[in-house]
């Protein structure tokens, strides 16, 4: 007996996820989001120009639905346009959000054990570089 091909479409992502993953133009960001974007843009331009400036650590926080992922996706697109993706490290508190921004969890980036084991001196020295 021949089986019919399944032609139904499976929706893998919700509309909210699709919206979060959509890159927006910087002009479409809210003023505080534009400010964060411009800080990163300036820092990236200075770094690519060979200027010696300290590493930028930027925390974007807020309640769910505030547009954090949109800002991060726009910043990611900027790095991609400059072929500098390897210079961008993205982290989130929880795995779902980390996967949305194609990043990692804070615990995995900082190599903090979830088992409660203290950090070795070697790990502390490595983390102090950042």
mmCIF file with all atom_site columns, C-alpha atoms in Angstrom, residues 65-120:
data_model
loop_
_atom_site.group_PDB
_atom_site.id
_atom_site.type_symbol
_atom_site.label_atom_id
_atom_site.label_alt_id
_atom_site.label_comp_id
_atom_site.label_asym_id
_atom_site.label_entity_id
_atom_site.label_seq_id
_atom_site.pdbx_PDB_ins_code
_atom_site.Cartn_x
_atom_site.Cartn_y
_atom_site.Cartn_z
_atom_site.occupancy
_atom_site.B_iso_or_equiv
_atom_site.pdbx_formal_charge
_atom_site.auth_seq_id
_atom_site.auth_comp_id
_atom_site.auth_asym_id
_atom_site.auth_atom_id
_atom_site.pdbx_PDB_model_num
ATOM 1  C CA . UNK A 1 65  ? 8.547  41.789 25.228 1.00 0.00 ? 65  UNK A CA 1
ATOM 2  C CA . UNK A 1 66  ? 10.600 44.969 25.554 1.00 0.00 ? 66  UNK A CA 1
ATOM 3  C CA . UNK A 1 67  ? 12.626 44.298 22.401 1.00 0.00 ? 67  UNK A CA 1
ATOM 4  C CA . UNK A 1 68  ? 15.939 43.090 23.810 1.00 0.00 ? 68  UNK A CA 1
ATOM 5  C CA . UNK A 1 69  ? 16.220 40.350 21.197 1.00 0.00 ? 69  UNK A CA 1
ATOM 6  C CA . UNK A 1 70  ? 15.534 42.849 18.392 1.00 0.00 ? 70  UNK A CA 1
ATOM 7  C CA . UNK A 1 71  ? 18.399 45.043 19.553 1.00 0.00 ? 71  UNK A CA 1
ATOM 8  C CA . UNK A 1 72  ? 20.693 42.039 19.796 1.00 0.00 ? 72  UNK A CA 1
ATOM 9  C CA . UNK A 1 73  ? 19.669 40.794 16.337 1.00 0.00 ? 73  UNK A CA 1
ATOM 10 C CA . UNK A 1 74  ? 20.331 44.258 14.888 1.00 0.00 ? 74  UNK A CA 1
ATOM 11 C CA . UNK A 1 75  ? 23.737 44.398 16.585 1.00 0.00 ? 75  UNK A CA 1
ATOM 12 C CA . UNK A 1 76  ? 24.499 40.900 15.293 1.00 0.00 ? 76  UNK A CA 1
ATOM 13 C CA . UNK A 1 77  ? 23.600 41.984 11.750 1.00 0.00 ? 77  UNK A CA 1
ATOM 14 C CA . UNK A 1 78  ? 25.999 44.926 12.071 1.00 0.00 ? 78  UNK A CA 1
ATOM 15 C CA . UNK A 1 79  ? 28.828 42.576 13.062 1.00 0.00 ? 79  UNK A CA 1
ATOM 16 C CA . UNK A 1 80  ? 27.948 40.294 10.146 1.00 0.00 ? 80  UNK A CA 1
ATOM 17 C CA . UNK A 1 81  ? 28.044 43.245 7.717  1.00 0.00 ? 81  UNK A CA 1
ATOM 18 C CA . UNK A 1 82  ? 31.586 43.981 8.912  1.00 0.00 ? 82  UNK A CA 1
ATOM 19 C CA . UNK A 1 83  ? 32.623 40.292 8.810  1.00 0.00 ? 83  UNK A CA 1
ATOM 20 C CA . UNK A 1 84  ? 33.339 40.578 12.534 1.00 0.00 ? 84  UNK A CA 1
ATOM 21 C CA . UNK A 1 85  ? 30.987 37.950 13.979 1.00 0.00 ? 85  UNK A CA 1
ATOM 22 C CA . UNK A 1 86  ? 33.917 36.367 15.796 1.00 0.00 ? 86  UNK A CA 1
ATOM 23 C CA . UNK A 1 87  ? 34.259 39.557 17.868 1.00 0.00 ? 87  UNK A CA 1
ATOM 24 C CA . UNK A 1 88  ? 30.743 39.349 19.315 1.00 0.00 ? 88  UNK A CA 1
ATOM 25 C CA . UNK A 1 89  ? 29.903 37.234 22.341 1.00 0.00 ? 89  UNK A CA 1
ATOM 26 C CA . UNK A 1 90  ? 26.214 37.010 23.249 1.00 0.00 ? 90  UNK A CA 1
ATOM 27 C CA . UNK A 1 91  ? 24.781 35.541 26.420 1.00 0.00 ? 91  UNK A CA 1
ATOM 28 C CA . UNK A 1 92  ? 21.425 35.205 28.111 1.00 0.00 ? 92  UNK A CA 1
ATOM 29 C CA . UNK A 1 93  ? 20.279 33.991 31.502 1.00 0.00 ? 93  UNK A CA 1
ATOM 30 C CA . UNK A 1 94  ? 18.205 31.099 30.169 1.00 0.00 ? 94  UNK A CA 1
ATOM 31 C CA . UNK A 1 95  ? 18.728 28.627 27.364 1.00 0.00 ? 95  UNK A CA 1
ATOM 32 C CA . UNK A 1 96  ? 15.629 29.511 25.346 1.00 0.00 ? 96  UNK A CA 1
ATOM 33 C CA . UNK A 1 97  ? 16.671 33.136 25.089 1.00 0.00 ? 97  UNK A CA 1
ATOM 34 C CA . UNK A 1 98  ? 20.265 32.170 24.372 1.00 0.00 ? 98  UNK A CA 1
ATOM 35 C CA . UNK A 1 99  ? 19.109 30.039 21.456 1.00 0.00 ? 99  UNK A CA 1
ATOM 36 C CA . UNK A 1 100 ? 16.914 32.866 20.134 1.00 0.00 ? 100 UNK A CA 1
ATOM 37 C CA . UNK A 1 101 ? 19.902 35.203 19.882 1.00 0.00 ? 101 UNK A CA 1
ATOM 38 C CA . UNK A 1 102 ? 22.268 32.424 18.769 1.00 0.00 ? 102 UNK A CA 1
ATOM 39 C CA . UNK A 1 103 ? 24.235 32.899 21.957 1.00 0.00 ? 103 UNK A CA 1
ATOM 40 C CA . UNK A 1 104 ? 25.074 30.920 25.060 1.00 0.00 ? 104 UNK A CA 1
ATOM 41 C CA . UNK A 1 105 ? 23.870 30.928 28.630 1.00 0.00 ? 105 UNK A CA 1
ATOM 42 C CA . UNK A 1 106 ? 25.671 33.109 31.151 1.00 0.00 ? 106 UNK A CA 1
ATOM 43 C CA . UNK A 1 107 ? 26.674 30.009 33.099 1.00 0.00 ? 107 UNK A CA 1
ATOM 44 C CA . UNK A 1 108 ? 28.269 28.317 30.104 1.00 0.00 ? 108 UNK A CA 1
ATOM 45 C CA . UNK A 1 109 ? 30.158 31.432 29.005 1.00 0.00 ? 109 UNK A CA 1
ATOM 46 C CA . UNK A 1 110 ? 31.463 32.128 32.495 1.00 0.00 ? 110 UNK A CA 1
ATOM 47 C CA . UNK A 1 111 ? 32.042 28.404 33.044 1.00 0.00 ? 111 UNK A CA 1
ATOM 48 C CA . UNK A 1 112 ? 30.290 28.533 36.388 1.00 0.00 ? 112 UNK A CA 1
ATOM 49 C CA . UNK A 1 113 ? 29.452 25.086 37.636 1.00 0.00 ? 113 UNK A CA 1
ATOM 50 C CA . UNK A 1 114 ? 25.821 24.413 38.343 1.00 0.00 ? 114 UNK A CA 1
ATOM 51 C CA . UNK A 1 115 ? 26.934 21.667 40.719 1.00 0.00 ? 115 UNK A CA 1
ATOM 52 C CA . UNK A 1 116 ? 28.265 24.129 43.286 1.00 0.00 ? 116 UNK A CA 1
ATOM 53 C CA . UNK A 1 117 ? 31.947 23.325 42.819 1.00 0.00 ? 117 UNK A CA 1
ATOM 54 C CA . UNK A 1 118 ? 34.209 26.345 43.427 1.00 0.00 ? 118 UNK A CA 1
ATOM 55 C CA . UNK A 1 119 ? 36.118 27.810 40.495 1.00 0.00 ? 119 UNK A CA 1
ATOM 56 C CA . UNK A 1 120 ? 39.758 26.841 40.214 1.00 0.00 ? 120 UNK A CA 1
#
